[in-house]
Backbone as a chain_set.jsonl record, in Angstrom:
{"seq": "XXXXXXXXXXXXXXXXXXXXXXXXXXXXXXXXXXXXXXXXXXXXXXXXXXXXXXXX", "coords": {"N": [[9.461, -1.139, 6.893], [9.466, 2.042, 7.815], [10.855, 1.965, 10.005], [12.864, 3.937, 11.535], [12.831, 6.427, 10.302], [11.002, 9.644, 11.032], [8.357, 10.061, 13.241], [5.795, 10.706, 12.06], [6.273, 11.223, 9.221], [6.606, 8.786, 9.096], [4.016, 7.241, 9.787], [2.36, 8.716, 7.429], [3.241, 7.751, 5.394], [3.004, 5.077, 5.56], [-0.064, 5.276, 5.393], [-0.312, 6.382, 2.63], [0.358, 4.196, 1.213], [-0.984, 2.029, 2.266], [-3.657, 2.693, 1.043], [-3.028, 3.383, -1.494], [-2.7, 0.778, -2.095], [-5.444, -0.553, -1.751], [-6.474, 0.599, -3.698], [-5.678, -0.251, -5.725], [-6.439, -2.826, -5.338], [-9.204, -2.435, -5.972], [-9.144, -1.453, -8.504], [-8.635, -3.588, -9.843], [-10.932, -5.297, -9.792], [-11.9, -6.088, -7.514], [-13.707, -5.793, -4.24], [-15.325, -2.723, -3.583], [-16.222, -3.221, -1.085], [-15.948, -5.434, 1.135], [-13.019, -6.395, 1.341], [-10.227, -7.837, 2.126], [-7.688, -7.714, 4.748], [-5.579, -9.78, 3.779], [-5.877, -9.089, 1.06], [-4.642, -6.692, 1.144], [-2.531, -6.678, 2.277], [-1.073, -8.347, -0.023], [-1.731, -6.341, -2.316], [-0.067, -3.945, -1.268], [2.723, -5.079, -1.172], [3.061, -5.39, -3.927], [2.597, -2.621, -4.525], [4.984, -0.866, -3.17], [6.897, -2.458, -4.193], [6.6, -1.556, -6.781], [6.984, 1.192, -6.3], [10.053, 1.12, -5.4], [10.87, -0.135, -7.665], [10.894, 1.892, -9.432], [12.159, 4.159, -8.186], [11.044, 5.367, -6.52]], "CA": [[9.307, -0.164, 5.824], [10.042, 3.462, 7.766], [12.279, 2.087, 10.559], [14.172, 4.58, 11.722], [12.113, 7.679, 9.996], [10.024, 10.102, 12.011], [6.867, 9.055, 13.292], [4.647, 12.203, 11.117], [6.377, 10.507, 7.584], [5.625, 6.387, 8.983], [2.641, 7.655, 9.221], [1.845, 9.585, 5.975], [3.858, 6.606, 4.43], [1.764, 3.663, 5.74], [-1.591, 5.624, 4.827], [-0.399, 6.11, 1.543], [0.794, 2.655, 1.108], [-2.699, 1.401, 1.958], [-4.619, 3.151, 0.388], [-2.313, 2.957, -2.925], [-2.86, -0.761, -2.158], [-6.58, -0.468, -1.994], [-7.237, 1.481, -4.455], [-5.279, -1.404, -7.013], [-7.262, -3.795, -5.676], [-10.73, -2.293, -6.859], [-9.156, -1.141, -10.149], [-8.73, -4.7, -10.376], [-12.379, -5.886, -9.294], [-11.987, -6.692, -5.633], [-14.005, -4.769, -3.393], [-14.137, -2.271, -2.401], [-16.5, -4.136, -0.234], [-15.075, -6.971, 1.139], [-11.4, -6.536, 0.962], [-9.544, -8.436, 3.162], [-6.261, -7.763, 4.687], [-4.244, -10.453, 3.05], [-5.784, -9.277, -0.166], [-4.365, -5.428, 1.006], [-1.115, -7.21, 1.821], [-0.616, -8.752, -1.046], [-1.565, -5.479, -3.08], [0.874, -3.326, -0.988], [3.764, -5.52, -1.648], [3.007, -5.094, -5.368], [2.937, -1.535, -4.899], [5.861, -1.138, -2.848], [8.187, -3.639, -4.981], [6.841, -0.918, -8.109], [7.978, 2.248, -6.392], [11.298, 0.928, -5.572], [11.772, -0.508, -9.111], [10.999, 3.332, -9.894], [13.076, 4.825, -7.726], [10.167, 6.406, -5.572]], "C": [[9.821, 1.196, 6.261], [10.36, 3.074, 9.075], [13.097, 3.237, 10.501], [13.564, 6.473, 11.14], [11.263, 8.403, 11.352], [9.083, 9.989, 12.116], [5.865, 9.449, 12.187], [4.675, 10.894, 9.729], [6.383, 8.778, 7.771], [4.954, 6.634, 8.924], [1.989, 7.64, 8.044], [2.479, 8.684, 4.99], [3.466, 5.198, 4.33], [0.52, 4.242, 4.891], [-1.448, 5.77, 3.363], [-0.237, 5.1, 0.848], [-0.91, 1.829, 0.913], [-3.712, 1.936, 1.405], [-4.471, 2.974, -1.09], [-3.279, 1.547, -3.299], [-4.716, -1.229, -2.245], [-6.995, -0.31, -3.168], [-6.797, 0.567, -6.029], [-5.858, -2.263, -6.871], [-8.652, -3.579, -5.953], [-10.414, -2.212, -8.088], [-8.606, -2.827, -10.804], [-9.841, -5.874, -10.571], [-12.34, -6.347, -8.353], [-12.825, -5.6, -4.877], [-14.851, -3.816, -4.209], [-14.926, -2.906, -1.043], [-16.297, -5.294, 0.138], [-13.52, -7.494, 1.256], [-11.265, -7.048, 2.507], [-8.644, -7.509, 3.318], [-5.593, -8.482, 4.06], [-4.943, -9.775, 1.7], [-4.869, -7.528, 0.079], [-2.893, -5.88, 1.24], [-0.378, -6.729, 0.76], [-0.296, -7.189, -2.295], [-0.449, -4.663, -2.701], [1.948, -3.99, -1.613], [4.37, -5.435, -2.781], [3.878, -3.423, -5.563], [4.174, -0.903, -4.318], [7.215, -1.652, -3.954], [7.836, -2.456, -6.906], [7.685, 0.548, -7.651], [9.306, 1.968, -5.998], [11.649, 0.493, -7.345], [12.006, 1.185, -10.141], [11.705, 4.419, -9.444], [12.06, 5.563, -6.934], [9.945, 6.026, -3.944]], "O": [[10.557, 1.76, 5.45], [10.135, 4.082, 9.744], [13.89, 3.494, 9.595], [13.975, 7.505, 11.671], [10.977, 7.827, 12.402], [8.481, 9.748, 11.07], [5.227, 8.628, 11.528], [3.82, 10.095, 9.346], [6.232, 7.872, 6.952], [4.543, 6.477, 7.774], [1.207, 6.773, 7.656], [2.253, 8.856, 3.792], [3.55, 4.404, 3.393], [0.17, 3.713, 3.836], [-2.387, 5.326, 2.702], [-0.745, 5.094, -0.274], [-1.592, 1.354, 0.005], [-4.775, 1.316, 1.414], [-5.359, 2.57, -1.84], [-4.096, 1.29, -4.184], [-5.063, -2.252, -2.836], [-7.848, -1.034, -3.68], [-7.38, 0.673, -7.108], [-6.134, -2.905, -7.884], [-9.33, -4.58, -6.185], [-11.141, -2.749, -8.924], [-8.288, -3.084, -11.965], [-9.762, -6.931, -11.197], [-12.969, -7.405, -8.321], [-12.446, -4.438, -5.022], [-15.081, -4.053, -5.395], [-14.271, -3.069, -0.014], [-16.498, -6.234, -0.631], [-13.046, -8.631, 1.256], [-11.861, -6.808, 3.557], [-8.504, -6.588, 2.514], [-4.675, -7.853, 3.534], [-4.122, -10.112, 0.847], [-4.409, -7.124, -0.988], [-2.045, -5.486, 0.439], [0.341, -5.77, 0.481], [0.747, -6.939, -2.9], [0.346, -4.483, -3.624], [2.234, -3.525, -2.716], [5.585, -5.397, -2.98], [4.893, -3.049, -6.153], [4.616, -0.148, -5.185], [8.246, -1.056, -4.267], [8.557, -2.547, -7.899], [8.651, 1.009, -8.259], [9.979, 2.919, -6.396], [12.618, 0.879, -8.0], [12.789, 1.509, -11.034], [11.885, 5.45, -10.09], [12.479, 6.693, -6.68], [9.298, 6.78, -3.217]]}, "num_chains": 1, "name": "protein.A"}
């Protein structure tokens, strides 16, 4: 994902990533107790695969 970026913005670009990804899987009824990783995966990937289709 930030390959090749500076460490500060992998950073600040993972944490927002997961947390994004969190925060879709409660507004979907998961959690927030209980969340797995594969279910934060899965949500990242989502969110991910939307800001590229948005250009973000």
């Amino acid at each position: 994902l930030a390959q090749g970026w500076p460490a500060l913005e992998a950073l600040l670009a993972g944490v927002h990533l997961h947390g994004t990804a969190a925060d879709a899987c409660v507004a979907t009824g998961q959690g927030p107790v209980g969340l797995t990783a594969g279910e934060i995966i899965d949500s990242a990937r989502a969110c991910l695969n939307r800001w590229i289709a948005h250009g973000r």
